[in-house]
PDB file of C-alpha atoms in Angstrom:
ATOM      1  CA  MET A   1      -6.027 -15.584   3.495  1.00 96.00           C
ATOM      2  CA  ARG A   2      -3.734 -13.855   1.254  1.00 98.00           C
ATOM      3  CA  VAL A   3      -4.541  -9.936   1.682  1.00 98.00           C
ATOM      4  CA  CYS A   4      -3.451  -7.470  -0.950  1.00 98.00           C
ATOM      5  CA  VAL A   5      -3.917  -3.403  -1.116  1.00 98.00           C
ATOM      6  CA  PHE A   6      -5.696  -2.120  -3.951  1.00 98.00           C
ATOM      7  CA  THR A   7      -5.643   1.366  -4.987  1.00 97.00           C
ATOM      8  CA  GLU A   8      -7.137   4.087  -7.508  1.00 96.00           C
ATOM      9  CA  PRO A   9      -4.541   6.826  -8.361  1.00 96.00           C
ATOM     10  CA  HIS A  10      -6.820   8.092 -11.089  1.00 95.00           C
ATOM     11  CA  ARG A  11      -8.724   9.688  -8.033  1.00 92.00           C
ATOM     12  CA  GLY A  12      -5.736  11.663  -7.542  1.00 93.00           C
ATOM     13  CA  ALA A  13      -2.295  10.543  -6.624  1.00 96.00           C
ATOM     14  CA  THR A  14       1.486  11.248  -7.481  1.00 97.00           C
ATOM     15  CA  TYR A  15       4.253   8.696  -7.972  1.00 98.00           C
ATOM     16  CA  ASP A  16       5.464   9.602  -4.464  1.00 98.00           C
ATOM     17  CA  ASP A  17       2.132   8.992  -2.934  1.00 97.00           C
ATOM     18  CA  GLN A  18       1.741   5.498  -4.516  1.00 98.00           C
ATOM     19  CA  LEU A  19       5.298   4.694  -3.453  1.00 98.00           C
ATOM     20  CA  ARG A  20       4.811   5.557   0.101  1.00 98.00           C
ATOM     21  CA  LEU A  21       1.692   3.475   0.589  1.00 98.00           C
ATOM     22  CA  ALA A  22       3.345   0.435  -1.459  1.00 98.00           C
ATOM     23  CA  ARG A  23       6.467   0.673   0.853  1.00 98.00           C
ATOM     24  CA  LEU A  24       4.200   0.863   3.884  1.00 98.00           C
ATOM     25  CA  ALA A  25       2.253  -1.984   2.738  1.00 98.00           C
ATOM     26  CA  GLU A  26       5.376  -4.098   2.331  1.00 98.00           C
ATOM     27  CA  ASP A  27       6.513  -3.146   5.603  1.00 98.00           C
ATOM     28  CA  ALA A  28       2.961  -4.094   7.186  1.00 97.00           C
ATOM     29  CA  GLY A  29       2.941  -7.798   5.579  1.00 97.00           C
ATOM     30  CA  PHE A  30       0.560  -7.203   2.975  1.00 98.00           C
ATOM     31  CA  GLU A  31       0.924  -9.793   0.110  1.00 98.00           C
ATOM     32  CA  GLY A  32       0.412  -7.450  -2.786  1.00 98.00           C
ATOM     33  CA  TYR A  33       0.153  -3.719  -4.018  1.00 98.00           C
ATOM     34  CA  LEU A  34      -2.151  -3.545  -7.153  1.00 98.00           C
ATOM     35  CA  ARG A  35      -3.463  -0.570  -8.769  1.00 98.00           C
ATOM     36  CA  ALA A  36      -6.139   0.273 -11.307  1.00 97.00           C
ATOM     37  CA  ASP A  37      -5.119   1.179 -14.645  1.00 97.00           C
ATOM     38  CA  HIS A  38      -7.516   4.296 -15.493  1.00 97.00           C
ATOM     39  CA  TYR A  39      -6.670   7.665 -17.234  1.00 96.00           C
ATOM     40  CA  GLN A  40      -9.474   9.419 -15.957  1.00 94.00           C
ATOM     41  CA  ALA A  41     -11.482   9.888 -12.440  1.00 92.00           C
ATOM     42  CA  MET A  42     -15.052   8.565 -12.570  1.00 89.00           C
ATOM     43  CA  GLY A  43     -16.390  11.650 -10.552  1.00 85.00           C
ATOM     44  CA  LEU A  44     -16.849  15.284 -11.201  1.00 81.00           C
ATOM     45  CA  ASP A  45     -13.773  16.798  -9.995  1.00 83.00           C
ATOM     46  CA  ALA A  46     -10.544  17.191 -11.829  1.00 82.00           C
ATOM     47  CA  ALA A  47      -8.468  14.623  -9.352  1.00 91.00           C
ATOM     48  CA  LEU A  48      -5.318  16.598  -9.260  1.00 94.00           C
ATOM     49  CA  PRO A  49      -2.496  16.142 -10.198  1.00 95.00           C
ATOM     50  CA  GLY A  50      -3.939  13.897 -12.874  1.00 93.00           C
ATOM     51  CA  PRO A  51      -3.609  10.363 -13.913  1.00 93.00           C
ATOM     52  CA  THR A  52      -0.274   8.075 -13.677  1.00 97.00           C
ATOM     53  CA  ASP A  53       0.230   5.382 -16.168  1.00 97.00           C
ATOM     54  CA  ALA A  54      -0.020   1.902 -14.517  1.00 98.00           C
ATOM     55  CA  TRP A  55       3.129   0.127 -15.996  1.00 98.00           C
ATOM     56  CA  ILE A  56       5.455   3.170 -15.800  1.00 98.00           C
ATOM     57  CA  THR A  57       4.358   3.267 -12.007  1.00 98.00           C
ATOM     58  CA  LEU A  58       4.877  -0.333 -11.492  1.00 98.00           C
ATOM     59  CA  ALA A  59       8.233  -0.242 -13.105  1.00 98.00           C
ATOM     60  CA  GLY A  60       9.464   2.490 -10.562  1.00 98.00           C
ATOM     61  CA  LEU A  61       7.869   0.411  -7.734  1.00 98.00           C
ATOM     62  CA  ALA A  62       9.575  -2.990  -8.852  1.00 98.00           C
ATOM     63  CA  ARG A  63      13.124  -1.025  -8.072  1.00 98.00           C
ATOM     64  CA  GLU A  64      11.987   0.793  -5.094  1.00 98.00           C
ATOM     65  CA  THR A  65      10.440  -2.323  -3.304  1.00 98.00           C
ATOM     66  CA  SER A  66      11.598  -5.674  -2.498  1.00 98.00           C
ATOM     67  CA  ARG A  67       9.234  -8.146  -1.477  1.00 98.00           C
ATOM     68  CA  ILE A  68       5.736  -7.123  -2.288  1.00 98.00           C
ATOM     69  CA  ARG A  69       3.836  -8.178  -5.179  1.00 98.00           C
ATOM     70  CA  LEU A  70       2.826  -5.778  -7.747  1.00 99.00           C
ATOM     71  CA  GLY A  71       0.185  -5.462 -10.474  1.00 98.00           C
ATOM     72  CA  THR A  72      -2.967  -4.215 -12.055  1.00 98.00           C
ATOM     73  CA  LEU A  73      -6.539  -4.734 -11.460  1.00 97.00           C
ATOM     74  CA  VAL A  74      -7.015  -4.418 -14.252  1.00 97.00           C
ATOM     75  CA  THR A  75      -5.436  -3.483 -17.818  1.00 98.00           C
ATOM     76  CA  SER A  76      -7.892  -2.624 -20.275  1.00 97.00           C
ATOM     77  CA  VAL A  77      -7.180  -4.035 -23.753  1.00 98.00           C
ATOM     78  CA  THR A  78      -8.206  -0.671 -25.492  1.00 98.00           C
ATOM     79  CA  PHE A  79      -5.043   0.877 -24.092  1.00 98.00           C
ATOM     80  CA  ARG A  80      -2.035  -1.037 -25.364  1.00 98.00           C
ATOM     81  CA  LEU A  81      -1.519  -3.789 -28.324  1.00 98.00           C
ATOM     82  CA  PRO A  82      -0.637  -7.135 -26.729  1.00 98.00           C
ATOM     83  CA  ALA A  83       2.908  -7.746 -27.892  1.00 98.00           C
ATOM     84  CA  PRO A  84       4.341  -4.439 -26.812  1.00 98.00           C
ATOM     85  CA  LEU A  85       2.434  -4.825 -23.242  1.00 98.00           C
ATOM     86  CA  ALA A  86       3.819  -8.347 -22.972  1.00 98.00           C
ATOM     87  CA  ILE A  87       7.413  -6.926 -23.460  1.00 98.00           C
ATOM     88  CA  ALA A  88       6.637  -4.280 -21.029  1.00 98.00           C
ATOM     89  CA  VAL A  89       5.123  -6.743 -18.420  1.00 98.00           C
ATOM     90  CA  ALA A  90       8.233  -9.123 -18.762  1.00 98.00           C
ATOM     91  CA  GLN A  91      10.677  -6.244 -18.423  1.00 98.00           C
ATOM     92  CA  VAL A  92       8.932  -4.940 -15.120  1.00 98.00           C
ATOM     93  CA  ASP A  93       8.782  -8.752 -13.836  1.00 99.00           C
ATOM     94  CA  GLN A  94      12.574  -8.887 -14.519  1.00 98.00           C
ATOM     95  CA  MET A  95      13.021  -5.324 -12.697  1.00 98.00           C
ATOM     96  CA  SER A  96      11.096  -6.641  -9.725  1.00 98.00           C
ATOM     97  CA  GLY A  97      12.834  -9.934  -9.428  1.00 98.00           C
ATOM     98  CA  GLY A  98       9.650 -11.796 -10.486  1.00 98.00           C
ATOM     99  CA  ARG A  99       6.981  -9.872  -8.554  1.00 98.00           C
ATOM    100  CA  VAL A 100       4.563  -9.012 -11.225  1.00 98.00           C
ATOM    101  CA  GLU A 101       0.989  -9.988 -11.750  1.00 98.00           C
ATOM    102  CA  LEU A 102      -1.126  -8.732 -15.029  1.00 98.00           C
ATOM    103  CA  GLY A 103      -5.073  -8.240 -14.476  1.00 98.00           C
ATOM    104  CA  MET A 104      -6.577  -8.055 -17.911  1.00 98.00           C
ATOM    105  CA  GLY A 105     -10.158  -6.816 -18.720  1.00 97.00           C
ATOM    106  CA  THR A 106     -12.033  -5.465 -21.677  1.00 97.00           C
ATOM    107  CA  GLY A 107     -12.316  -1.755 -20.612  1.00 96.00           C
ATOM    108  CA  TRP A 108     -15.530  -0.305 -19.571  1.00 95.00           C
ATOM    109  CA  TYR A 109     -15.275   3.316 -19.141  1.00 96.00           C
ATOM    110  CA  GLN A 110     -16.112   5.079 -22.106  1.00 97.00           C
ATOM    111  CA  ARG A 111     -15.786   8.643 -21.172  1.00 95.00           C
ATOM    112  CA  GLU A 112     -11.695   8.358 -20.652  1.00 96.00           C
ATOM    113  CA  HIS A 113     -11.712   6.833 -24.193  1.00 98.00           C
ATOM    114  CA  VAL A 114     -13.367   9.673 -25.527  1.00 97.00           C
ATOM    115  CA  SER A 115     -11.451  12.160 -23.536  1.00 96.00           C
ATOM    116  CA  TYR A 116      -7.952  10.762 -24.969  1.00 96.00           C
ATOM    117  CA  GLY A 117      -8.697   9.722 -28.260  1.00 98.00           C
ATOM    118  CA  ILE A 118      -8.619   6.008 -27.353  1.00 98.00           C
ATOM    119  CA  PRO A 119     -10.886   3.559 -29.748  1.00 98.00           C
ATOM    120  CA  PHE A 120     -13.736   2.031 -27.895  1.00 98.00           C
ATOM    121  CA  PRO A 121     -15.166  -0.949 -29.750  1.00 98.00           C
ATOM    122  CA  PRO A 122     -18.451  -2.520 -28.846  1.00 98.00           C
ATOM    123  CA  THR A 123     -18.545  -4.841 -25.851  1.00 97.00           C
ATOM    124  CA  GLY A 124     -18.502  -8.226 -27.799  1.00 97.00           C
ATOM    125  CA  GLU A 125     -15.764  -6.987 -29.820  1.00 98.00           C
ATOM    126  CA  ARG A 126     -13.780  -6.122 -26.869  1.00 98.00           C
ATOM    127  CA  PHE A 127     -14.316  -9.561 -25.468  1.00 98.00           C
ATOM    128  CA  ASP A 128     -12.972 -10.856 -28.578  1.00 98.00           C
ATOM    129  CA  ILE A 129      -9.862  -8.698 -28.416  1.00 98.00           C
ATOM    130  CA  LEU A 130      -9.549  -9.642 -24.598  1.00 98.00           C
ATOM    131  CA  ALA A 131      -9.128 -13.351 -25.825  1.00 98.00           C
ATOM    132  CA  GLU A 132      -6.826 -12.673 -28.490  1.00 98.00           C
ATOM    133  CA  GLN A 133      -4.509 -10.389 -26.306  1.00 98.00           C
ATOM    134  CA  LEU A 134      -4.261 -13.065 -23.656  1.00 98.00           C
ATOM    135  CA  ALA A 135      -3.494 -15.610 -26.353  1.00 98.00           C
ATOM    136  CA  VAL A 136      -0.806 -13.527 -27.568  1.00 98.00           C
ATOM    137  CA  ILE A 137       0.620 -12.572 -24.376  1.00 98.00           C
ATOM    138  CA  THR A 138       0.915 -15.926 -22.868  1.00 98.00           C
ATOM    139  CA  GLY A 139       1.986 -17.307 -26.143  1.00 98.00           C
ATOM    140  CA  LEU A 140       5.133 -14.967 -26.276  1.00 98.00           C
ATOM    141  CA  TRP A 141       6.017 -15.612 -22.694  1.00 98.00           C
ATOM    142  CA  SER A 142       5.875 -19.599 -22.952  1.00 98.00           C
ATOM    143  CA  THR A 143       7.604 -19.960 -26.472  1.00 98.00           C
ATOM    144  CA  PRO A 144      11.080 -21.345 -25.875  1.00 98.00           C
ATOM    145  CA  VAL A 145      13.900 -19.136 -26.280  1.00 98.00           C
ATOM    146  CA  GLY A 146      15.472 -19.221 -29.813  1.00 97.00           C
ATOM    147  CA  GLU A 147      11.803 -20.093 -31.294  1.00 98.00           C
ATOM    148  CA  PRO A 148       9.564 -17.692 -33.231  1.00 98.00           C
ATOM    149  CA  PHE A 149       6.108 -17.227 -32.080  1.00 98.00           C
ATOM    150  CA  ASN A 150       3.208 -16.799 -34.811  1.00 98.00           C
ATOM    151  CA  PHE A 151      -0.400 -15.969 -34.389  1.00 98.00           C
ATOM    152  CA  LYS A 152      -3.070 -15.252 -36.614  1.00 98.00           C
ATOM    153  CA  GLY A 153      -6.421 -13.996 -35.208  1.00 98.00           C
ATOM    154  CA  GLU A 154      -9.061 -11.473 -36.169  1.00 98.00           C
ATOM    155  CA  HIS A 155      -7.486  -8.488 -34.570  1.00 98.00           C
ATOM    156  CA  TYR A 156      -3.734  -9.433 -34.266  1.00 98.00           C
ATOM    157  CA  GLN A 157      -1.327 -11.194 -36.522  1.00 98.00           C
ATOM    158  CA  LEU A 158       2.201 -11.882 -35.395  1.00 98.00           C
ATOM    159  CA  VAL A 159       4.869 -13.251 -37.892  1.00 98.00           C
ATOM    160  CA  ASP A 160       8.109 -14.535 -36.634  1.00 98.00           C
ATOM    161  CA  ALA A 161       8.148 -12.795 -33.167  1.00 98.00           C
ATOM    162  CA  PRO A 162      11.519 -13.335 -31.446  1.00 98.00           C
ATOM    163  CA  ALA A 163       8.902 -13.568 -28.167  1.00 98.00           C
ATOM    164  CA  LEU A 164      11.788 -11.812 -25.918  1.00 98.00           C
ATOM    165  CA  PRO A 165      12.231 -10.575 -23.498  1.00 98.00           C
ATOM    166  CA  LYS A 166      11.364 -13.329 -21.113  1.00 98.00           C
ATOM    167  CA  PRO A 167       9.929 -12.597 -17.619  1.00 98.00           C
ATOM    168  CA  VAL A 168      11.510 -14.224 -14.580  1.00 98.00           C
ATOM    169  CA  GLN A 169       8.189 -16.048 -13.444  1.00 98.00           C
ATOM    170  CA  VAL A 170       7.726 -19.358 -15.687  1.00 97.00           C
ATOM    171  CA  PRO A 171       5.720 -19.664 -17.663  1.00 96.00           C
ATOM    172  CA  GLY A 172       4.878 -16.259 -17.057  1.00 98.00           C
ATOM    173  CA  PRO A 173       3.349 -13.496 -14.449  1.00 98.00           C
ATOM    174  CA  PRO A 174       0.225 -14.630 -12.961  1.00 98.00           C
ATOM    175  CA  ILE A 175      -2.890 -13.740 -14.913  1.00 98.00           C
ATOM    176  CA  ILE A 176      -5.961 -12.155 -13.475  1.00 98.00           C
ATOM    177  CA  VAL A 177      -9.201 -11.908 -15.268  1.00 98.00           C
ATOM    178  CA  GLY A 178     -12.419 -11.020 -13.393  1.00 90.00           C
ATOM    179  CA  GLY A 179     -15.618  -9.130 -13.670  1.00 89.00           C
ATOM    180  CA  ARG A 180     -19.518  -9.673 -13.553  1.00 86.00           C
ATOM    181  CA  GLY A 181     -20.224 -10.965 -16.772  1.00 88.00           C
ATOM    182  CA  ALA A 182     -21.983 -14.238 -17.184  1.00 88.00           C
ATOM    183  CA  LYS A 183     -20.917 -15.601 -20.279  1.00 91.00           C
ATOM    184  CA  ARG A 184     -17.507 -14.726 -21.900  1.00 96.00           C
ATOM    185  CA  THR A 185     -15.816 -13.526 -18.784  1.00 97.00           C
ATOM    186  CA  PRO A 186     -16.156 -17.219 -17.135  1.00 96.00           C
ATOM    187  CA  GLU A 187     -14.974 -18.772 -20.368  1.00 96.00           C
ATOM    188  CA  ILE A 188     -11.792 -16.571 -20.832  1.00 97.00           C
ATOM    189  CA  ALA A 189     -10.762 -16.855 -17.012  1.00 97.00           C
ATOM    190  CA  ALA A 190     -11.163 -20.601 -17.385  1.00 96.00           C
ATOM    191  CA  ARG A 191      -9.022 -20.816 -20.317  1.00 96.00           C
ATOM    192  CA  TYR A 192      -6.140 -18.038 -19.571  1.00 97.00           C
ATOM    193  CA  ALA A 193      -6.315 -16.846 -16.230  1.00 98.00           C
ATOM    194  CA  ASP A 194      -4.421 -18.027 -12.723  1.00 98.00           C
ATOM    195  CA  GLU A 195      -6.989 -15.948 -10.764  1.00 98.00           C
ATOM    196  CA  PHE A 196     -10.528 -15.121 -11.094  1.00 98.00           C
ATOM    197  CA  ASN A 197     -11.263 -11.970  -9.109  1.00 98.00           C
ATOM    198  CA  MET A 198     -15.136 -10.681  -8.312  1.00 97.00           C
ATOM    199  CA  PRO A 199     -14.846  -6.791  -7.879  1.00 94.00           C
ATOM    200  CA  PHE A 200     -16.562  -5.039  -4.861  1.00 96.00           C
ATOM    201  CA  LYS A 201     -19.915  -7.227  -4.967  1.00 95.00           C
ATOM    202  CA  THR A 202     -21.777  -8.924  -2.204  1.00 96.00           C
ATOM    203  CA  VAL A 203     -20.605 -12.558  -0.947  1.00 97.00           C
ATOM    204  CA  ALA A 204     -23.832 -14.066  -2.592  1.00 97.00           C
ATOM    205  CA  GLU A 205     -23.185 -12.322  -5.889  1.00 96.00           C
ATOM    206  CA  SER A 206     -19.524 -13.254  -5.755  1.00 97.00           C
ATOM    207  CA  LYS A 207     -20.347 -17.111  -5.155  1.00 97.00           C
ATOM    208  CA  ALA A 208     -22.497 -17.293  -7.980  1.00 96.00           C
ATOM    209  CA  ALA A 209     -19.887 -15.891 -10.408  1.00 96.00           C
ATOM    210  CA  PHE A 210     -17.313 -18.358  -8.913  1.00 97.00           C
ATOM    211  CA  ASP A 211     -19.699 -21.154  -9.434  1.00 97.00           C
ATOM    212  CA  ARG A 212     -20.139 -20.155 -13.101  1.00 96.00           C
ATOM    213  CA  VAL A 213     -16.265 -20.060 -13.571  1.00 96.00           C
ATOM    214  CA  LEU A 214     -15.700 -23.426 -11.941  1.00 95.00           C
ATOM    215  CA  ALA A 215     -18.440 -24.908 -14.149  1.00 96.00           C
ATOM    216  CA  VAL A 216     -16.808 -23.731 -17.335  1.00 95.00           C
ATOM    217  CA  SER A 217     -13.245 -24.676 -15.890  1.00 94.00           C
ATOM    218  CA  GLU A 218     -14.575 -28.137 -15.795  1.00 92.00           C
ATOM    219  CA  LYS A 219     -16.464 -27.938 -19.001  1.00 92.00           C
ATOM    220  CA  VAL A 220     -13.319 -26.904 -20.945  1.00 90.00           C
ATOM    221  CA  GLY A 221     -11.029 -29.536 -19.207  1.00 89.00           C
ATOM    222  CA  ARG A 222      -8.791 -26.901 -17.426  1.00 89.00           C
ATOM    223  CA  THR A 223      -7.492 -29.596 -14.836  1.00 80.00           C
ATOM    224  CA  GLU A 224      -6.868 -31.988 -17.504  1.00 80.00           C
ATOM    225  CA  SER A 225      -4.970 -29.800 -19.649  1.00 82.00           C
ATOM    226  CA  GLY A 226      -2.580 -29.258 -16.733  1.00 84.00           C
ATOM    227  CA  LYS A 227      -3.609 -25.895 -15.492  1.00 89.00           C
ATOM    228  CA  ALA A 228      -3.712 -25.491 -11.660  1.00 93.00           C
ATOM    229  CA  PRO A 229      -7.082 -24.648 -10.209  1.00 94.00           C
ATOM    230  CA  LEU A 230      -8.168 -20.998 -10.408  1.00 97.00           C
ATOM    231  CA  VAL A 231      -7.507 -18.922  -7.328  1.00 98.00           C
ATOM    232  CA  MET A 232     -10.774 -17.240  -6.273  1.00 98.00           C
ATOM    233  CA  SER A 233     -10.379 -13.729  -5.147  1.00 98.00           C
ATOM    234  CA  ALA A 234     -12.599 -10.850  -3.965  1.00 98.00           C
ATOM    235  CA  GLY A 235     -12.518  -7.071  -4.107  1.00 98.00           C
ATOM    236  CA  ILE A 236     -13.704  -5.392  -0.858  1.00 98.00           C
ATOM    237  CA  VAL A 237     -14.249  -1.585  -0.593  1.00 98.00           C
ATOM    238  CA  VAL A 238     -12.982  -0.684   2.693  1.00 98.00           C
ATOM    239  CA  ALA A 239     -13.923   2.350   4.996  1.00 98.00           C
ATOM    240  CA  ILE A 240     -13.208   1.415   8.741  1.00 98.00           C
ATOM    241  CA  GLY A 241     -12.310   3.347  11.803  1.00 98.00           C
ATOM    242  CA  ARG A 242     -11.890   3.205  15.376  1.00 97.00           C
ATOM    243  CA  THR A 243     -15.140   4.900  15.748  1.00 98.00           C
ATOM    244  CA  ASP A 244     -18.297   5.108  13.669  1.00 97.00           C
ATOM    245  CA  ALA A 245     -17.456   8.824  12.862  1.00 98.00           C
ATOM    246  CA  GLU A 246     -14.108   7.884  11.392  1.00 98.00           C
ATOM    247  CA  ALA A 247     -15.384   5.104   9.390  1.00 98.00           C
ATOM    248  CA  GLN A 248     -18.052   7.416   8.019  1.00 97.00           C
ATOM    249  CA  ARG A 249     -15.593  10.310   7.237  1.00 97.00           C
ATOM    250  CA  ARG A 250     -13.529   7.743   5.181  1.00 97.00           C
ATOM    251  CA  ALA A 251     -16.615   6.577   3.366  1.00 96.00           C
ATOM    252  CA  ALA A 252     -17.558  10.030   2.372  1.00 95.00           C
ATOM    253  CA  PRO A 253     -16.335   9.809  -1.020  1.00 92.00           C
ATOM    254  CA  LEU A 254     -18.475   6.666  -1.865  1.00 92.00           C
ATOM    255  CA  HIS A 255     -21.565   9.064  -1.800  1.00 86.00           C
ATOM    256  CA  ALA A 256     -20.005  11.556  -4.381  1.00 82.00           C
ATOM    257  CA  PRO A 257     -21.576  11.098  -7.891  1.00 78.00           C
ATOM    258  CA  SER A 258     -19.649   8.438  -9.949  1.00 72.00           C
ATOM    259  CA  ALA A 259     -19.914   6.174 -13.051  1.00 72.00           C
ATOM    260  CA  LEU A 260     -18.893   3.307 -11.048  1.00 73.00           C
ATOM    261  CA  PRO A 261     -21.596   0.637 -10.910  1.00 76.00           C
ATOM    262  CA  PRO A 262     -23.148  -0.312  -7.422  1.00 81.00           C
ATOM    263  CA  GLU A 263     -20.867  -1.894  -4.907  1.00 91.00           C
ATOM    264  CA  ASP A 264     -21.152  -3.509  -1.413  1.00 95.00           C
ATOM    265  CA  PRO A 265     -18.391  -1.499   0.944  1.00 97.00           C
ATOM    266  CA  VAL A 266     -17.643  -2.408   4.511  1.00 98.00           C
ATOM    267  CA  VAL A 267     -18.036   0.418   6.182  1.00 98.00           C
ATOM    268  CA  GLY A 268     -17.532   0.181  10.131  1.00 98.00           C
ATOM    269  CA  SER A 269     -15.099  -1.305  12.552  1.00 98.00           C
ATOM    270  CA  PRO A 270     -12.177  -3.506  11.903  1.00 98.00           C
ATOM    271  CA  ALA A 271     -14.186  -6.354  13.213  1.00 98.00           C
ATOM    272  CA  GLN A 272     -16.888  -5.924  10.251  1.00 98.00           C
ATOM    273  CA  LEU A 273     -14.054  -6.270   7.733  1.00 98.00           C
ATOM    274  CA  VAL A 274     -12.712  -9.619   9.636  1.00 98.00           C
ATOM    275  CA  ASP A 275     -16.308 -10.872   9.543  1.00 98.00           C
ATOM    276  CA  ARG A 276     -16.590 -10.148   5.573  1.00 98.00           C
ATOM    277  CA  ILE A 277     -13.243 -11.645   4.956  1.00 98.00           C
ATOM    278  CA  GLY A 278     -14.388 -14.618   6.904  1.00 97.00           C
ATOM    279  CA  GLU A 279     -17.628 -14.919   4.751  1.00 98.00           C
ATOM    280  CA  PHE A 280     -15.502 -14.877   1.576  1.00 98.00           C
ATOM    281  CA  ALA A 281     -13.251 -17.635   3.008  1.00 98.00           C
ATOM    282  CA  ALA A 282     -16.285 -19.620   3.542  1.00 98.00           C
ATOM    283  CA  ILE A 283     -17.211 -19.708  -0.325  1.00 98.00           C
ATOM    284  CA  GLY A 284     -13.767 -20.549  -1.232  1.00 97.00           C
ATOM    285  CA  VAL A 285     -11.951 -17.253  -1.663  1.00 98.00           C
ATOM    286  CA  THR A 286      -8.124 -17.414  -0.594  1.00 98.00           C
ATOM    287  CA  ARG A 287      -7.150 -13.873  -1.793  1.00 98.00           C
ATOM    288  CA  VAL A 288      -8.756 -10.342  -1.238  1.00 98.00           C
ATOM    289  CA  HIS A 289      -7.860  -7.288  -2.536  1.00 98.00           C
ATOM    290  CA  LEU A 290      -8.869  -4.326  -0.251  1.00 98.00           C
ATOM    291  CA  ARG A 291      -9.619  -1.132  -1.927  1.00 98.00           C
ATOM    292  CA  LEU A 292      -8.399   1.801   0.188  1.00 96.00           C
ATOM    293  CA  ILE A 293     -10.214   4.987  -0.865  1.00 92.00           C
ATOM    294  CA  GLU A 294      -7.958   7.701  -0.304  1.00 95.00           C
ATOM    295  CA  ILE A 295      -4.060   6.874  -0.987  1.00 95.00           C
ATOM    296  CA  ALA A 296      -3.027   9.742   1.453  1.00 95.00           C
ATOM    297  CA  ASP A 297      -4.896   8.278   4.314  1.00 97.00           C
ATOM    298  CA  VAL A 298      -1.935   6.295   5.735  1.00 97.00           C
ATOM    299  CA  ASP A 299      -3.516   5.859   9.099  1.00 98.00           C
ATOM    300  CA  HIS A 300      -6.364   3.732   7.113  1.00 98.00           C
ATOM    301  CA  LEU A 301      -3.640   1.270   5.955  1.00 98.00           C
ATOM    302  CA  GLU A 302      -1.894   0.989   9.274  1.00 98.00           C
ATOM    303  CA  LEU A 303      -5.194   0.388  11.139  1.00 98.00           C
ATOM    304  CA  VAL A 304      -6.041  -2.468   8.645  1.00 98.00           C
ATOM    305  CA  ALA A 305      -2.506  -3.891   9.197  1.00 98.00           C
ATOM    306  CA  SER A 306      -2.680  -3.877  13.097  1.00 98.00           C
ATOM    307  CA  GLU A 307      -6.458  -4.670  13.525  1.00 97.00           C
ATOM    308  CA  VAL A 308      -7.455  -6.802  10.359  1.00 98.00           C
ATOM    309  CA  LEU A 309      -4.346  -8.540   8.980  1.00 97.00           C
ATOM    310  CA  PRO A 310      -3.150 -10.612  12.046  1.00 96.00           C
ATOM    311  CA  GLN A 311      -6.804 -12.173  12.185  1.00 96.00           C
ATOM    312  CA  VAL A 312      -7.136 -13.204   8.611  1.00 96.00           C
ATOM    313  CA  VAL A 313      -3.970 -14.359   7.387  1.00 87.00           C
ATOM    314  CA  ALA A 314      -4.721 -17.727   9.149  1.00 66.00           C
ATOM    315  CA  LEU A 315      -8.333 -18.193   7.812  1.00 61.00           C
TER     316      LEU A 315
END
């Protein structure tokens, strides 16, 4: 099992907070450090000191870490135009020596769009935009050096784009697509993604989503087109402790009012988290993203590293 740390800096974290956790995760042996891409907290508090931009943060981390993989879960298509995003991600991939991953999604949190004046099209249109953005980004990265890239879609048109710079990873950084959608999400993942992620749901719900994606992958001929099989990954909300009281203290933020949809956290002992990861492994998951609620709670990460990581990396 490949194990990554996932954080939500919009809950309140500086760049230095994130750097400290990323370095600790790297030293502890986690495969990746991925972060949410949001501009506003989902709860009622102000979440001081305020948001940090995901790709500016990852650019800094790229230069201040050496091994751990870095990325987003996930970047919203409403936040950035696809060609400038392709340039930014390629540059951060160069800065990291080829350790970047790009998670992409339609965006869902309307409040942050209203707060910051970001257009928020209807759901169906956002899915159309997601498909076009992935076509543009992967097209720019895969176009041979010296050849132009052209694209004509409903939302984006590129004419003789130089398709530079190129990322270190060839044909580009891994693309992660995920979510609970039953129709468009599986199709887009099957066509463009390297990894399909089911975020923070039960094992049964996750298996149903994986089955849908696999069925669509077969229908669109993913294997016949030369693409590698999709990596199946699961997000797990984690609040564990050496005692039940410690676990419950870490889980307290989960009880605060929030715009987040219902989740299936692991609240309890390290052994319970090991068991949950084993259940995911049994349905074909080969990568998990552990959401640690409080970035400042370094002891939580160290507990996972010492009591969980050694037991699951061989699953």
